[in-house]
Amino acid sequence: MTLPIGPPRVRTPRPSTEPILELRNIDFCYPAARRSTAEVLGGARLTKINMSIRRGEAHGLIGESGSGKSTIAKLLLGLTAPQAGQIFFDGELLTPARLAAFRLRVQPVFQNPIDALNPATPIGKQIIAPLLVNFKMKSSGCQARLAAAISAVGLSGEILGKLPHQISGGQAQRVNIARALILDPEVLICDEPVSALDMTVQAQILNLLSDLRESRGLSLLFISHDIRSVAYLCSEITVLKRGTIVESGSREQVLFDPKTDYMKSLLRAVPNSELGLETESLTSKPCSQPVGRRHLPAQR
Amino acid sequence: MSTIWARDWTWSVFRSPKDGRIPRRLPKIGFYGASIWIVGCLLIAALAQVISPYHPAQISLDARLSPPLLFGGALEHLLGTDELGRDVLARLIYSIQISMLVAAGGTFISTLLGVSLGFLAAELGGLVDDGVMALVDMQAAVPFMITALLVITIFGNSLALFVCLVGLHGWERHARIARGLALTARNRLHVTAARTYNASRVHIYARHILPACAPTIVVGMTLGLTETVLLESTLSFLGLGIQPPMSSLGNMVGFGRDYLMTAWWIALAPGLVIAATAIALMTISESLRQMRPR
Amino acid sequence: MRRKAQKVVASKIARAFVTLVLMVTSVFILMRCAGDPVAVLLGPDATADMRAAYSGELGLDRPILVQYLAYLHNVVRGSLGVSYVYRQDALGVVLSHLPLTLMLTCSALTLAAVTGIAGGIAAAVFPSSFIGRACTIASLVGLCVPSFFLAIVLMLVFSIQLNWLPTGGAESWRSLALPAVTMGAASSAVLARYTRVAVRESLDSQYVLAAFVRGIPFSRILIHHVLPNAAVPILTILGLLIGGAVTGSTVVETVFSWPGIGNLFVTSVGSRDIPVVQAIVLLAGTAMIMTNLAVDLGSTWLDPRSNSSET
């Protein structure tokens, strides 16, 4: 597989109707001697999951701890296989034989940015590691892509020689995103990417993800327990409770017209807001428009 | 006897050690002194052919059993001569070379074997894991000296066999440590992240897991080196290790034992070197162990 | 809870049994590498009848698995071949040397226990004093100095220069002194080290501090609170040392010409007396495994917290 050297190709930024990633009737359970042990240990069971992500869209996944969000992330990254059901990527069924190619096009951003980096290797080497592993390129040949990835996430070249314990959490998460981008993927699976970061840094990373989605036409699966960030970023939202989907739909439907009591109680529990998160701090302009028209990244 | 301490040190690798009460100053002086001694021994081993005053097999029958310099001897033989007039200092230098080579080689083999099997057991799990652990239990249960002597009885005494035997000593400790460390390291987030870009198992072990395990394994190697030196010298002392005409430190003590009454220096000099080397290595591994936690 | 404890005990016994079987199997494999089993076990001057009888017993015309089972059967019965050197049943030869080794080992370990534990306690309780420092250094030296070197130094000083004690043999009680001290030295160093660490940990714990603050005299604290908790690691080491007696005695008995099992071992290796060597290996291996098991079970019983942190 040849990689284009140069600026990433610009895909159509508008969401198309065909889903790029789809879960159909997924059942999953962590293998354990007894079912009850698995449940007690907190390994989530997933039952009858149906979810689809379209091209270029930011899809949010909300749920409490233990609801199975990270399990879905693992399934979508090919790290584990479902007991029942299928995963479709770009219209094709995901099989173990296609897993390697699939992984080149679907990349993760994890929750603990510094833990996701190898403590013993300099940052520059870690970012180009996916290229070295998959395409047997030499490190000198990757410099152009490395520079492109670094500038895309807003870092400077000084960081390349440092070790992970020498950089901040926000910088580390940008490094992770750069590593994810270097393979030029089509989907980013973000498993609570900002939960471990400071508030100001959270906003920066969210904006970065949104910009990347627009400029590169990436699809995002944004998993979080924090409704505010999901509402800020995502145009489609799915709500997970104890391994089943309780609510799913567009942002407006889920946030302003929730059908289940669970979602309603979640929204009520969000501090500092009325239903719908009309807080000015999230948008740059003061909001005088009626509900439904915002300049949030979710709606672009 | 250091094997027992080594055995329990293996377990304590997984619990956090609480013995910070040992005064800090003592290890520092000891550490530098020990390092100087070990570096000195390595230099001697490397340069033996150059710095030795005589050839170790050079016989001079009119200077037999002459004492060392400070005990009434001559300047030409600083540490005296043995029963065939061979210079003790020269034989000591060559013995250091051979003992160091055998010990280093043996430790290297045993670490390689142990770490590989430990990683294999951690990665493959299941039956392979059970099998490796059963072998480890068996090796740990029976003192090595006993099996070594059985093997020597059956297969004889060649140098190659001896080095292999020395290389088999202590592998079970490295295997246990490597397996435990690998099991922990496999669950780290950066290893999971590496899997998501199709990193092969070999790549993950070489680039992610090995660097995480390396400090502990290095401490284990220094401990293994201590035990190997002691094992080799004990077996050679009993006449079952390095055979003449090659001389090792244990060898010299063994042959010197017959002349203990008349020419005690033949046995004492190499014995002191063995003891000093073992103490130095043990001090270094203790200091490394205390320096380790990050 | 009882069920779980029983399960733990059962699994430990099962593991020890597996290890035992593995060890015997390895010895079997090694012995087969030595050549024709009949010749190996009976030696060069066996008569034809003996050979025939042994072949039948070993089942040499049957498949290897049957031979293995026959071997196990022989091992359990104690029929381990005939010594080339002594022309007697190998196991009998070994057992006849056992009492002397036991005598040496017991005196050495008693010496080691007394000096080691006392030294360790001293080093733990008075770490900065002369006694404490001396004990710490002595234990490091005792661990690292090879026993043959210590044996030679002691022999040089006490037998040759000072002429207080005989250089070898087993004629009188005086000839027990040097070997026992040599063997005891290494064990004493190990014990001292462990005792120091264990007592230190106990002393640093909260409940000792609480007892001290309440005004309980220090000697009472030491005896009633500190020592029982330090007992487990100490007992573990004692058990291991007992099990390792054969190895320890090998060198010491050779240097001092003490005619016990260790000496027999070395001379048999030298004269390639395979049946005797095999007998010693099986005996020593079994003893070690059993001792390990006993120590394991004992420490589980004594301190339920120490329940296998095994990986």
PDB file of N, CA and C in Angstrom, chain C residues 231-277:
ATOM      1  N   ALA C 231       8.798 -14.303  63.169  1.00  0.00           N
ATOM      2  CA  ALA C 231       9.079 -15.735  63.156  1.00  0.00           C
ATOM      3  C   ALA C 231       8.922 -16.354  61.783  1.00  0.00           C
ATOM      4  N   VAL C 232       7.952 -15.882  61.016  1.00  0.00           N
ATOM      5  CA  VAL C 232       7.668 -16.579  59.756  1.00  0.00           C
ATOM      6  C   VAL C 232       8.840 -16.584  58.787  1.00  0.00           C
ATOM      7  N   PRO C 233       9.392 -15.424  58.447  1.00  0.00           N
ATOM      8  CA  PRO C 233      10.515 -15.517  57.511  1.00  0.00           C
ATOM      9  C   PRO C 233      11.683 -16.298  58.090  1.00  0.00           C
ATOM     10  N   ILE C 234      11.876 -16.200  59.396  1.00  0.00           N
ATOM     11  CA  ILE C 234      12.988 -16.918  59.991  1.00  0.00           C
ATOM     12  C   ILE C 234      12.781 -18.419  59.853  1.00  0.00           C
ATOM     13  N   LEU C 235      11.567 -18.853  60.130  1.00  0.00           N
ATOM     14  CA  LEU C 235      11.298 -20.287  59.998  1.00  0.00           C
ATOM     15  C   LEU C 235      11.444 -20.739  58.559  1.00  0.00           C
ATOM     16  N   THR C 236      11.007 -19.875  57.634  1.00  0.00           N
ATOM     17  CA  THR C 236      11.167 -20.218  56.217  1.00  0.00           C
ATOM     18  C   THR C 236      12.615 -20.481  55.883  1.00  0.00           C
ATOM     19  N   ILE C 237      13.471 -19.591  56.315  1.00  0.00           N
ATOM     20  CA  ILE C 237      14.887 -19.751  56.007  1.00  0.00           C
ATOM     21  C   ILE C 237      15.464 -20.980  56.683  1.00  0.00           C
ATOM     22  N   LEU C 238      15.050 -21.206  57.922  1.00  0.00           N
ATOM     23  CA  LEU C 238      15.555 -22.388  58.611  1.00  0.00           C
ATOM     24  C   LEU C 238      15.205 -23.644  57.837  1.00  0.00           C
ATOM     25  N   GLY C 239      13.967 -23.674  57.379  1.00  0.00           N
ATOM     26  CA  GLY C 239      13.544 -24.833  56.605  1.00  0.00           C
ATOM     27  C   GLY C 239      14.389 -25.018  55.360  1.00  0.00           C
ATOM     28  N   LEU C 240      14.629 -23.930  54.669  1.00  0.00           N
ATOM     29  CA  LEU C 240      15.428 -24.019  53.450  1.00  0.00           C
ATOM     30  C   LEU C 240      16.847 -24.463  53.746  1.00  0.00           C
ATOM     31  N   LEU C 241      17.371 -23.988  54.844  1.00  0.00           N
ATOM     32  CA  LEU C 241      18.738 -24.356  55.173  1.00  0.00           C
ATOM     33  C   LEU C 241      18.844 -25.841  55.492  1.00  0.00           C
ATOM     34  N   ILE C 242      17.827 -26.341  56.182  1.00  0.00           N
ATOM     35  CA  ILE C 242      17.848 -27.769  56.473  1.00  0.00           C
ATOM     36  C   ILE C 242      17.835 -28.549  55.170  1.00  0.00           C
ATOM     37  N   GLY C 243      16.949 -28.104  54.272  1.00  0.00           N
ATOM     38  CA  GLY C 243      16.856 -28.815  53.007  1.00  0.00           C
ATOM     39  C   GLY C 243      18.135 -28.729  52.195  1.00  0.00           C
ATOM     40  N   GLY C 244      18.851 -27.651  52.331  1.00  0.00           N
ATOM     41  CA  GLY C 244      20.069 -27.482  51.544  1.00  0.00           C
ATOM     42  C   GLY C 244      21.293 -28.076  52.189  1.00  0.00           C
ATOM     43  N   ALA C 245      21.091 -28.923  53.201  1.00  0.00           N
ATOM     44  CA  ALA C 245      22.228 -29.426  53.957  1.00  0.00           C
ATOM     45  C   ALA C 245      23.165 -30.258  53.092  1.00  0.00           C
ATOM     46  N   VAL C 246      22.600 -30.994  52.158  1.00  0.00           N
ATOM     47  CA  VAL C 246      23.473 -31.862  51.355  1.00  0.00           C
ATOM     48  C   VAL C 246      24.434 -31.035  50.529  1.00  0.00           C
ATOM     49  N   THR C 247      23.921 -29.978  49.910  1.00  0.00           N
ATOM     50  CA  THR C 247      24.808 -29.137  49.117  1.00  0.00           C
ATOM     51  C   THR C 247      25.869 -28.499  49.983  1.00  0.00           C
ATOM     52  N   GLY C 248      25.446 -27.955  51.096  1.00  0.00           N
ATOM     53  CA  GLY C 248      26.406 -27.280  51.949  1.00  0.00           C
ATOM     54  C   GLY C 248      27.474 -28.223  52.436  1.00  0.00           C
ATOM     55  N   SER C 249      27.070 -29.463  52.690  1.00  0.00           N
ATOM     56  CA  SER C 249      28.046 -30.373  53.272  1.00  0.00           C
ATOM     57  C   SER C 249      29.041 -30.876  52.233  1.00  0.00           C
ATOM     58  N   THR C 250      28.714 -30.736  50.957  1.00  0.00           N
ATOM     59  CA  THR C 250      29.604 -31.282  49.923  1.00  0.00           C
ATOM     60  C   THR C 250      31.015 -30.729  50.060  1.00  0.00           C
ATOM     61  N   VAL C 251      31.092 -29.407  50.054  1.00  0.00           N
ATOM     62  CA  VAL C 251      32.416 -28.801  50.092  1.00  0.00           C
ATOM     63  C   VAL C 251      33.075 -28.988  51.451  1.00  0.00           C
ATOM     64  N   VAL C 252      32.316 -28.721  52.493  1.00  0.00           N
ATOM     65  CA  VAL C 252      32.903 -28.747  53.830  1.00  0.00           C
ATOM     66  C   VAL C 252      33.442 -30.136  54.164  1.00  0.00           C
ATOM     67  N   GLU C 253      32.641 -31.146  53.841  1.00  0.00           N
ATOM     68  CA  GLU C 253      33.104 -32.501  54.165  1.00  0.00           C
ATOM     69  C   GLU C 253      34.330 -32.878  53.353  1.00  0.00           C
ATOM     70  N   THR C 254      34.396 -32.379  52.115  1.00  0.00           N
ATOM     71  CA  THR C 254      35.571 -32.698  51.304  1.00  0.00           C
ATOM     72  C   THR C 254      36.818 -32.061  51.881  1.00  0.00           C
ATOM     73  N   VAL C 255      36.720 -30.796  52.269  1.00  0.00           N
ATOM     74  CA  VAL C 255      37.906 -30.111  52.763  1.00  0.00           C
ATOM     75  C   VAL C 255      38.393 -30.740  54.070  1.00  0.00           C
ATOM     76  N   PHE C 256      37.472 -31.067  54.946  1.00  0.00           N
ATOM     77  CA  PHE C 256      37.880 -31.576  56.246  1.00  0.00           C
ATOM     78  C   PHE C 256      37.878 -33.102  56.316  1.00  0.00           C
ATOM     79  N   SER C 257      37.701 -33.734  55.183  1.00  0.00           N
ATOM     80  CA  SER C 257      37.711 -35.198  55.136  1.00  0.00           C
ATOM     81  C   SER C 257      36.737 -35.809  56.120  1.00  0.00           C
ATOM     82  N   TRP C 258      35.604 -35.206  56.223  1.00  0.00           N
ATOM     83  CA  TRP C 258      34.566 -35.721  57.116  1.00  0.00           C
ATOM     84  C   TRP C 258      33.753 -36.742  56.320  1.00  0.00           C
ATOM     85  N   PRO C 259      33.755 -38.005  56.705  1.00  0.00           N
ATOM     86  CA  PRO C 259      33.173 -39.044  55.853  1.00  0.00           C
ATOM     87  C   PRO C 259      31.641 -39.112  55.864  1.00  0.00           C
ATOM     88  N   GLY C 260      31.029 -38.075  55.371  1.00  0.00           N
ATOM     89  CA  GLY C 260      29.569 -38.065  55.338  1.00  0.00           C
ATOM     90  C   GLY C 260      29.081 -38.169  53.892  1.00  0.00           C
ATOM     91  N   ILE C 261      27.846 -37.794  53.659  1.00  0.00           N
ATOM     92  CA  ILE C 261      27.267 -37.938  52.316  1.00  0.00           C
ATOM     93  C   ILE C 261      27.940 -37.011  51.311  1.00  0.00           C
ATOM     94  N   GLY C 262      28.233 -35.765  51.737  1.00  0.00           N
ATOM     95  CA  GLY C 262      28.856 -34.834  50.810  1.00  0.00           C
ATOM     96  C   GLY C 262      30.172 -35.372  50.272  1.00  0.00           C
ATOM     97  N   ASN C 263      30.977 -35.880  51.163  1.00  0.00           N
ATOM     98  CA  ASN C 263      32.252 -36.467  50.775  1.00  0.00           C
ATOM     99  C   ASN C 263      32.032 -37.632  49.815  1.00  0.00           C
ATOM    100  N   LEU C 264      31.063 -38.467  50.170  1.00  0.00           N
ATOM    101  CA  LEU C 264      30.732 -39.615  49.316  1.00  0.00           C
ATOM    102  C   LEU C 264      30.336 -39.145  47.935  1.00  0.00           C
ATOM    103  N   PHE C 265      29.557 -38.068  47.902  1.00  0.00           N
ATOM    104  CA  PHE C 265      29.090 -37.524  46.640  1.00  0.00           C
ATOM    105  C   PHE C 265      30.268 -37.158  45.744  1.00  0.00           C
ATOM    106  N   VAL C 266      31.190 -36.383  46.314  1.00  0.00           N
ATOM    107  CA  VAL C 266      32.282 -35.898  45.490  1.00  0.00           C
ATOM    108  C   VAL C 266      33.176 -37.042  45.021  1.00  0.00           C
ATOM    109  N   THR C 267      33.478 -37.967  45.913  1.00  0.00           N
ATOM    110  CA  THR C 267      34.343 -39.068  45.493  1.00  0.00           C
ATOM    111  C   THR C 267      33.635 -39.941  44.465  1.00  0.00           C
ATOM    112  N   SER C 268      32.340 -40.097  44.621  1.00  0.00           N
ATOM    113  CA  SER C 268      31.622 -40.918  43.638  1.00  0.00           C
ATOM    114  C   SER C 268      31.592 -40.263  42.281  1.00  0.00           C
ATOM    115  N   VAL C 269      31.440 -38.932  42.273  1.00  0.00           N
ATOM    116  CA  VAL C 269      31.477 -38.247  40.988  1.00  0.00           C
ATOM    117  C   VAL C 269      32.844 -38.441  40.353  1.00  0.00           C
ATOM    118  N   GLY C 270      33.865 -38.296  41.180  1.00  0.00           N
ATOM    119  CA  GLY C 270      35.211 -38.449  40.656  1.00  0.00           C
ATOM    120  C   GLY C 270      35.465 -39.840  40.101  1.00  0.00           C
ATOM    121  N   SER C 271      34.918 -40.866  40.767  1.00  0.00           N
ATOM    122  CA  SER C 271      35.170 -42.222  40.282  1.00  0.00           C
ATOM    123  C   SER C 271      34.041 -42.742  39.403  1.00  0.00           C
ATOM    124  N   ARG C 272      33.171 -41.848  39.003  1.00  0.00           N
ATOM    125  CA  ARG C 272      32.072 -42.178  38.099  1.00  0.00           C
ATOM    126  C   ARG C 272      31.223 -43.331  38.611  1.00  0.00           C
ATOM    127  N   ASP C 273      30.958 -43.306  39.895  1.00  0.00           N
ATOM    128  CA  ASP C 273      30.134 -44.342  40.486  1.00  0.00           C
ATOM    129  C   ASP C 273      28.672 -43.938  40.361  1.00  0.00           C
ATOM    130  N   ILE C 274      28.115 -44.203  39.198  1.00  0.00           N
ATOM    131  CA  ILE C 274      26.807 -43.627  38.879  1.00  0.00           C
ATOM    132  C   ILE C 274      25.673 -44.056  39.818  1.00  0.00           C
ATOM    133  N   PRO C 275      25.583 -45.320  40.210  1.00  0.00           N
ATOM    134  CA  PRO C 275      24.463 -45.684  41.081  1.00  0.00           C
ATOM    135  C   PRO C 275      24.426 -44.883  42.377  1.00  0.00           C
ATOM    136  N   VAL C 276      25.588 -44.691  42.965  1.00  0.00           N
ATOM    137  CA  VAL C 276      25.610 -43.930  44.225  1.00  0.00           C
ATOM    138  C   VAL C 276      25.201 -42.485  43.983  1.00  0.00           C
ATOM    139  N   VAL C 277      25.726 -41.914  42.891  1.00  0.00           N
ATOM    140  CA  VAL C 277      25.378 -40.528  42.574  1.00  0.00           C
ATOM    141  C   VAL C 277      23.878 -40.394  42.361  1.00  0.00           C
TER     142      VAL C 277
END
